[in-house]
């Protein structure tokens, strides 16, 4: 959620994908979550990040951005958690999975590592939990019901780095090759350092290069790679996408 002030009018907007702006925005307030603001349309140009903690912000005071032409919400580690949630900092859960109230982390043994609030986190880097959790008493912990940022829908968001669907053909009708294969096109994306992108022993489209949208290497000797024929997600058709 974000709120924008256009001249003298205030407009509230719900958005989940890339949204281009046609009006002149004087100030911005994030009501929930985090947003990236761009000075060009379609996620291009310089960007500035705003969170709900920033409060009302004048556009002229943003670093690198003097005009807002598009914006996008940040989902990862804000509305859902990556990996074991070590960097999760969203303020979406203040109760445990069973519904018990979380206490402030200042009253817990992890007070020196956690952000001092009562929201679910996973601040302990030595005794890792599987997911964000919280203390329901000064000595008792319980896991929180924070969704994992694994997008297995038949569509992609942003540039598709979290896409985990099973599309295996390209825009030009080419078959995708197994990511672990170097034939007929040698590459380095089967390295463990790209596990975060969901590549592995399969041929499904992914985006480990963090450019454009999901793609794959093809089995065609004369066609090294190609973008995949995957639609962009529409917030009107997927309930989860209407946060």
XYZ file of C-alpha atoms in Angstrom:
243
model
C 0.000 0.000 0.000
C 1.195 3.511 -0.683
C -0.375 6.952 -0.599
C 0.557 9.695 -2.975
C -0.171 13.428 -2.865
C -0.834 14.872 -6.312
C -1.013 18.659 -6.147
C -3.783 19.048 -3.528
C -5.489 15.683 -3.887
C -4.656 12.542 -1.948
C -5.066 9.249 -3.787
C -4.820 5.816 -2.153
C -3.715 2.974 -4.417
C -3.292 -0.797 -4.134
C -0.689 -2.202 -6.477
C 1.354 -5.337 -6.811
C 3.203 -5.060 -10.077
C 4.955 -2.318 -11.937
C 2.789 0.839 -11.952
C 3.591 3.796 -14.169
C 2.695 7.275 -12.946
C 1.209 9.936 -15.219
C 0.462 12.638 -12.627
C 2.899 14.913 -10.837
C 3.591 13.484 -7.380
C 4.643 15.976 -4.714
C 4.921 13.639 -1.714
C 4.602 9.954 -0.917
C 3.671 7.961 2.181
C 4.002 4.181 2.419
C 1.150 2.798 4.517
C 2.325 -0.828 4.570
C 5.507 -2.548 3.416
C 8.340 -1.165 1.270
C 8.400 0.352 -2.205
C 10.972 1.232 -4.838
C 10.331 4.501 -6.690
C 11.866 5.074 -10.136
C 12.444 8.271 -12.098
C 11.597 6.505 -15.377
C 8.714 4.278 -16.456
C 8.775 0.464 -16.286
C 11.294 0.083 -13.423
C 14.021 2.030 -15.216
C 16.387 4.788 -14.175
C 17.488 5.708 -10.679
C 15.519 4.441 -7.715
C 14.760 5.345 -4.129
C 13.405 3.026 -1.440
C 10.691 4.041 1.013
C 9.234 2.136 3.952
C 6.282 2.687 6.254
C 8.726 3.947 8.899
C 9.719 6.899 6.671
C 6.341 8.616 6.976
C 5.269 11.353 4.521
C 8.190 12.177 2.233
C 8.541 15.003 -0.266
C 9.741 13.809 -3.646
C 12.309 16.634 -3.829
C 13.949 15.176 -0.706
C 14.468 11.691 -2.225
C 18.044 10.702 -2.962
C 18.765 10.235 -6.720
C 15.079 10.657 -7.662
C 13.578 14.100 -8.337
C 10.471 12.846 -10.139
C 8.475 9.608 -9.766
C 7.473 7.870 -13.011
C 6.932 4.280 -11.781
C 7.015 2.268 -8.566
C 6.966 -1.316 -7.372
C 6.370 -3.028 -4.001
C 9.105 -5.145 -2.423
C 7.730 -8.556 -1.431
C 10.841 -10.548 -0.491
C 11.660 -10.459 3.239
C 8.809 -7.985 3.759
C 5.619 -9.944 3.007
C 7.336 -13.332 2.681
C 10.707 -14.791 3.712
C 13.706 -15.926 1.696
C 15.941 -18.809 2.807
C 15.442 -19.218 6.576
C 14.220 -15.664 6.976
C 17.492 -14.278 8.341
C 16.779 -10.908 6.708
C 13.015 -10.951 7.135
C 11.911 -7.602 8.576
C 8.259 -7.312 7.641
C 5.685 -6.121 10.134
C 2.955 -8.531 9.029
C 2.891 -10.988 11.954
C 2.882 -10.291 15.679
C 1.450 -13.682 16.649
C 2.859 -17.192 16.482
C 1.568 -19.969 14.230
C -0.863 -21.060 16.952
C -2.105 -17.498 17.442
C -0.218 -16.623 20.633
C 0.948 -13.015 21.014
C 4.639 -12.323 20.447
C 6.476 -10.379 23.134
C 8.945 -7.597 22.390
C 12.378 -8.921 21.445
C 13.883 -6.554 24.043
C 12.636 -9.003 26.703
C 14.245 -12.067 25.094
C 17.707 -13.691 25.140
C 18.172 -12.375 21.574
C 17.651 -8.733 22.486
C 21.146 -7.827 21.263
C 20.516 -9.348 17.816
C 16.865 -8.646 17.078
C 15.098 -5.483 16.043
C 13.308 -4.203 19.178
C 9.687 -4.867 18.242
C 7.099 -7.620 18.681
C 7.070 -8.881 15.076
C 8.287 -12.281 13.879
C 11.984 -12.456 12.966
C 14.869 -14.929 12.742
C 17.799 -12.941 14.142
C 19.884 -15.830 15.542
C 22.677 -16.631 13.085
C 24.105 -19.496 15.150
C 21.043 -21.487 16.154
C 18.972 -21.092 12.992
C 15.270 -21.834 12.880
C 13.615 -23.007 9.679
C 11.435 -19.916 9.468
C 10.877 -16.611 11.280
C 9.670 -17.131 14.844
C 8.973 -15.168 17.992
C 9.043 -15.481 21.758
C 5.635 -16.041 23.310
C 7.188 -15.768 26.757
C 10.647 -14.785 27.951
C 11.804 -18.407 27.587
C 9.455 -20.018 25.050
C 9.571 -19.637 21.253
C 7.181 -20.632 18.505
C 7.392 -20.535 14.706
C 5.389 -17.901 12.824
C 3.162 -18.416 9.827
C 5.255 -16.397 7.338
C 4.912 -17.556 3.720
C 8.034 -18.493 1.781
C 8.939 -16.335 -1.227
C 8.628 -19.170 -3.725
C 6.490 -18.138 -6.671
C 5.170 -21.324 -8.295
C 2.330 -19.688 -10.224
C 2.196 -19.889 -14.020
C 3.137 -16.232 -14.240
C 5.982 -14.043 -12.998
C 6.366 -10.852 -10.974
C 8.984 -8.139 -11.347
C 11.755 -9.603 -13.509
C 10.921 -13.170 -12.500
C 13.850 -14.044 -10.229
C 11.422 -15.790 -7.856
C 9.542 -17.635 -10.601
C 9.383 -21.364 -9.797
C 6.843 -22.509 -12.364
C 7.269 -25.344 -14.879
C 7.318 -23.572 -18.221
C 9.958 -25.259 -20.422
C 9.489 -23.732 -23.883
C 10.563 -20.336 -25.179
C 8.845 -17.492 -26.944
C 10.119 -18.852 -30.246
C 9.008 -22.431 -29.585
C 12.426 -23.782 -28.572
C 12.769 -26.515 -25.937
C 14.638 -25.569 -22.770
C 17.764 -27.512 -21.828
C 18.551 -28.932 -18.382
C 20.372 -26.297 -16.320
C 22.974 -28.877 -15.268
C 23.935 -29.573 -18.875
C 26.749 -27.860 -20.780
C 25.723 -29.318 -24.121
C 25.141 -27.815 -26.564
C 25.749 -24.499 -24.762
C 28.427 -24.315 -21.992
C 27.573 -21.950 -19.147
C 28.220 -21.339 -15.441
C 24.673 -21.176 -14.049
C 24.848 -24.730 -12.661
C 27.244 -23.451 -10.002
C 25.941 -23.706 -6.395
C 26.165 -19.920 -6.116
C 23.043 -19.693 -8.280
C 20.895 -22.024 -6.155
C 18.995 -18.949 -4.959
C 17.582 -18.568 -8.485
C 16.014 -22.031 -8.514
C 18.255 -23.530 -11.218
C 19.259 -27.195 -10.899
C 18.516 -30.623 -12.330
C 15.539 -29.534 -14.440
C 14.755 -27.611 -17.624
C 12.255 -25.051 -16.341
C 12.588 -21.351 -17.109
C 14.401 -19.238 -14.520
C 16.202 -15.888 -14.325
C 19.615 -16.322 -12.648
C 21.043 -13.398 -14.647
C 18.587 -10.971 -12.990
C 17.823 -9.302 -16.320
C 14.635 -9.058 -18.366
C 12.414 -11.980 -17.403
C 12.608 -15.819 -17.058
C 14.605 -17.515 -19.808
C 16.520 -20.718 -20.529
C 19.285 -22.217 -22.636
C 17.795 -24.175 -25.511
C 18.525 -27.649 -26.868
C 18.952 -26.112 -30.320
C 22.617 -25.961 -31.347
C 22.000 -22.765 -33.303
C 19.917 -20.967 -30.647
C 21.843 -20.467 -27.398
C 19.107 -18.984 -25.189
C 15.691 -17.388 -25.366
C 13.110 -15.716 -23.156
C 10.214 -17.934 -22.108
C 6.558 -17.536 -23.017
C 5.338 -16.818 -19.480
C 2.686 -14.156 -18.801
C 3.184 -11.435 -16.242
C 1.010 -11.908 -13.146
C -2.185 -9.911 -12.920
C -3.369 -8.802 -9.491
C -6.937 -9.129 -10.729
C -6.659 -12.898 -11.157
C -4.550 -13.982 -8.156
C -5.887 -13.347 -4.638
C -2.459 -13.603 -2.986
C -1.238 -10.771 -5.156
C -3.758 -8.324 -3.644
C -1.945 -7.682 -0.353
